[in-house]
Amino acid sequence: MNRLLLSGAATMISLAGAAQAQSSVALYGLIDAGLTYTSNEITGSRGGHSNWQMTSGAVQDSRWGLRGAEDLGAGLKAIFTLESGFNLSNGQSLSDNRIFNRRAYVGVSSRDYGTVTLGRQSDGMVDFVAPLSLTGTEFGGTHFAHPFDIDNLNDSFQINNSVKYTSPEFAGFRLGALYGFSNQAGGFTNNRAFSFGMSYVRGPWNFGVGYLQLNSAARTPGQLNANGAVTDTTASSLQGVLSASAVPLGVLADSQKTLGAGVNYSFGPAVAGFVYTQSKLTRFFQTNLSANFQNFEGNFRYALTPMVELSGAYTYSRAGGNGGGGIPHWNQVSAMADYRFSRRTDVYIQGAWQRVSPSGSSPLGVAWINGVSNPSSTTTQLQATAGLRHRF
C-alpha cells in the first residue's frame, strides 16, 4: 500500500513538473535614471535658460512587463506580452489612460510558420530599421532620435487594434506585416495604420527595410478618432513648433507615409551602419499643406573591452514642402560611452548637439533634441546625461 502511495505521489510530482515546463510567465523590466544638463530651453516669456534635472529614460524608457508562453504541442505556442512604461523620477505612468502603454498583445507562434499576434504592437520601422540605427537601440536611444522622431525609430508610439504577422527566419530572411484597425463604423480608414518590413542577415552584413502608413480624417486633436490605431501622447509631436498637437503629426493628416532602410557591417569588435528614412505628409490639418522629412544617419559602435562600449552617430535631416515656408535642415552629433558592471547593470555618459538652419519663414527654426522637455530659444541645443541602467 505504501509502495502504491509513493508511486502515485511520484507520478503526480512528475506530471506537475512537466506542466510547469510547458507553461511559463516571467516578470521583466528595465530602469534607466540619470542626471541631465540641457544648454537651452524655452521658459515661457523669459527666453531660454540652461537646465539641470533628474531624468528617466535618457537612453531607454523605464518599463516593466509580463511575458508568457504555453506549449500547445506540434511546434505551437500561445504567447502574450503586457508592458508598461513609467517615469522613475516621480513614479508616474507614461500614459494617463493605459495600464500597459507600451505593448499589450496575445497570439500564437509556430516554429515552422511564424507568429500571429493581436493587440497594441510595434510597427515595421521599429522592428526592422530601428535596430540598425543608434536611436532604436541600447547604444544611443532617446536623445539620438531624428528630429521629432517623425520616422518612429525610437518607438515613440505603438499601433492599437493591430494584427501582426512575423515569419520565421529562412535563409537569412525575416518578414513582417501589421494592420491597425480604425475601429470606427463608417470610417474604415479614419485613423488606421499598416506597416511591413524585412531583414536579411548574411555573414557580417545586416540589412533592413520598413514601411509605415498612417491615415486619418482629423484636423485637430479634438476631431481625432480616439479609438483608432494611433492615439499616443508622444515626443514625436510638433507641439510648440507647428502648434499641432500632442499626438503624432501623421494622424492629423490625410496620410503619413514613412519608408526606411538601413545596413550594418560588423568587423571584429566594431559595427558601422547607415540608415535613411523619409516621411511624407499630405494635407495635414486637412488643408493643402504638405511636408517631406528626410534623415541620413551614419553610426559606429566599438567594444573597447568586454565591459566598455563606445558609440556615436551623425544625422543630417531636412524638411521640405509647402508647410514649412522654406527648407530647414538639421545637423546632429551624438555620442555615448557605456561601462557594464554585469550583464544586467551598467553606467553611461551620453550627449547630443543639434543645430538647425532654417530657411525663409519656417516655423521649424529652433533646435529641439528629442526627449528634451522644451525646445531651445536659438538654433542650437546641447544635452548631456550621466546615468545608471538596470535590467531585471
CSV table of N, CA and C in Angstrom, one decimal, residues 125 129-130 133 146-147 149-153 210 257-262 274-280 292-297 315-318:
chain,number,residue,atom,x,y,z
A,125,MET,N,8.9,49.8,-39.0
A,125,MET,CA,10.0,50.6,-38.9
A,125,MET,C,10.8,50.3,-37.6
A,129,VAL,N,14.1,48.5,-39.0
A,129,VAL,CA,15.0,49.5,-39.4
A,129,VAL,C,15.7,50.1,-38.1
A,130,ALA,N,14.9,50.2,-37.0
A,130,ALA,CA,15.5,50.8,-35.8
A,130,ALA,C,16.7,50.1,-35.2
A,133,SER,N,19.9,51.5,-36.5
A,133,SER,CA,20.1,52.9,-36.1
A,133,SER,C,20.7,52.8,-34.6
A,146,HIS,N,16.0,61.0,-34.6
A,146,HIS,CA,15.9,62.0,-35.6
A,146,HIS,C,14.9,63.1,-35.2
A,147,PRO,N,15.0,64.3,-35.8
A,147,PRO,CA,14.1,65.4,-35.3
A,147,PRO,C,12.6,65.0,-35.2
A,149,ASP,N,11.4,62.5,-33.9
A,149,ASP,CA,11.2,61.1,-34.1
A,149,ASP,C,10.1,60.9,-35.1
A,150,ILE,N,10.0,61.7,-36.2
A,150,ILE,CA,9.0,61.6,-37.1
A,150,ILE,C,8.9,60.3,-37.8
A,151,ASP,N,10.0,59.5,-37.9
A,151,ASP,CA,10.0,58.2,-38.5
A,151,ASP,C,9.8,57.1,-37.5
A,152,ASN,N,9.6,57.4,-36.2
A,152,ASN,CA,9.2,56.5,-35.1
A,152,ASN,C,10.3,55.4,-34.9
A,153,LEU,N,11.6,55.7,-35.3
A,153,LEU,CA,12.6,54.7,-35.0
A,153,LEU,C,12.9,54.6,-33.5
A,210,GLY,N,11.8,49.0,-43.9
A,210,GLY,CA,10.4,49.1,-43.3
A,210,GLY,C,9.6,50.1,-43.9
A,257,LYS,N,3.3,58.7,-44.9
A,257,LYS,CA,4.0,57.6,-45.5
A,257,LYS,C,5.5,57.6,-45.1
A,258,THR,N,5.9,56.7,-44.3
A,258,THR,CA,7.3,56.6,-43.9
A,258,THR,C,8.0,55.4,-44.4
A,259,LEU,N,9.1,55.6,-45.1
A,259,LEU,CA,9.9,54.5,-45.6
A,259,LEU,C,11.3,54.6,-45.1
A,260,GLY,N,11.9,53.5,-44.7
A,260,GLY,CA,13.2,53.5,-44.2
A,260,GLY,C,14.0,52.3,-44.6
A,261,ALA,N,15.3,52.4,-44.6
A,261,ALA,CA,16.2,51.3,-44.9
A,261,ALA,C,17.5,51.5,-44.2
A,262,GLY,N,18.2,50.4,-43.9
A,262,GLY,CA,19.5,50.6,-43.2
A,262,GLY,C,20.4,49.3,-43.4
A,274,PHE,N,24.5,52.6,-41.6
A,274,PHE,CA,23.9,53.7,-42.2
A,274,PHE,C,22.4,53.5,-42.3
A,275,VAL,N,21.6,54.6,-42.1
A,275,VAL,CA,20.2,54.5,-42.1
A,275,VAL,C,19.6,55.7,-42.8
A,276,TYR,N,18.6,55.4,-43.7
A,276,TYR,CA,17.9,56.5,-44.4
A,276,TYR,C,16.4,56.3,-44.2
A,277,THR,N,15.7,57.4,-43.8
A,277,THR,CA,14.3,57.4,-43.7
A,277,THR,C,13.7,58.6,-44.3
A,278,GLN,N,12.5,58.5,-44.8
A,278,GLN,CA,11.7,59.6,-45.4
A,278,GLN,C,10.3,59.5,-45.0
A,279,SER,N,9.7,60.6,-44.6
A,279,SER,CA,8.3,60.7,-44.1
A,279,SER,C,7.6,61.8,-44.9
A,280,LYS,N,6.6,61.4,-45.7
A,280,LYS,CA,5.8,62.3,-46.5
A,280,LYS,C,4.4,62.5,-45.9
A,292,ASN,N,7.7,67.0,-46.2
A,292,ASN,CA,8.6,65.8,-46.5
A,292,ASN,C,9.8,65.9,-45.7
A,293,PHE,N,10.0,64.9,-44.8
A,293,PHE,CA,11.2,64.9,-43.9
A,293,PHE,C,12.1,63.8,-44.3
A,294,GLN,N,13.4,64.1,-44.4
A,294,GLN,CA,14.4,63.1,-44.8
A,294,GLN,C,15.5,63.1,-43.7
A,295,ASN,N,15.9,61.9,-43.4
A,295,ASN,CA,17.0,61.7,-42.4
A,295,ASN,C,18.1,60.8,-42.9
A,296,PHE,N,19.3,61.2,-42.8
A,296,PHE,CA,20.5,60.4,-43.2
A,296,PHE,C,21.4,60.2,-41.9
A,297,GLU,N,21.5,59.0,-41.5
A,297,GLU,CA,22.3,58.7,-40.2
A,297,GLU,C,23.4,57.8,-40.5
A,315,THR,N,23.7,62.7,-37.8
A,315,THR,CA,22.5,62.7,-38.6
A,315,THR,C,22.3,64.0,-39.3
A,316,TYR,N,22.0,63.9,-40.5
A,316,TYR,CA,21.6,65.1,-41.3
A,316,TYR,C,20.2,65.0,-41.7
A,317,SER,N,19.4,66.0,-41.4
A,317,SER,CA,17.9,65.9,-41.7
A,317,SER,C,17.5,67.2,-42.4
A,318,ARG,N,16.5,67.0,-43.2
A,318,ARG,CA,15.9,68.2,-43.9
A,318,ARG,C,14.4,68.0,-44.1
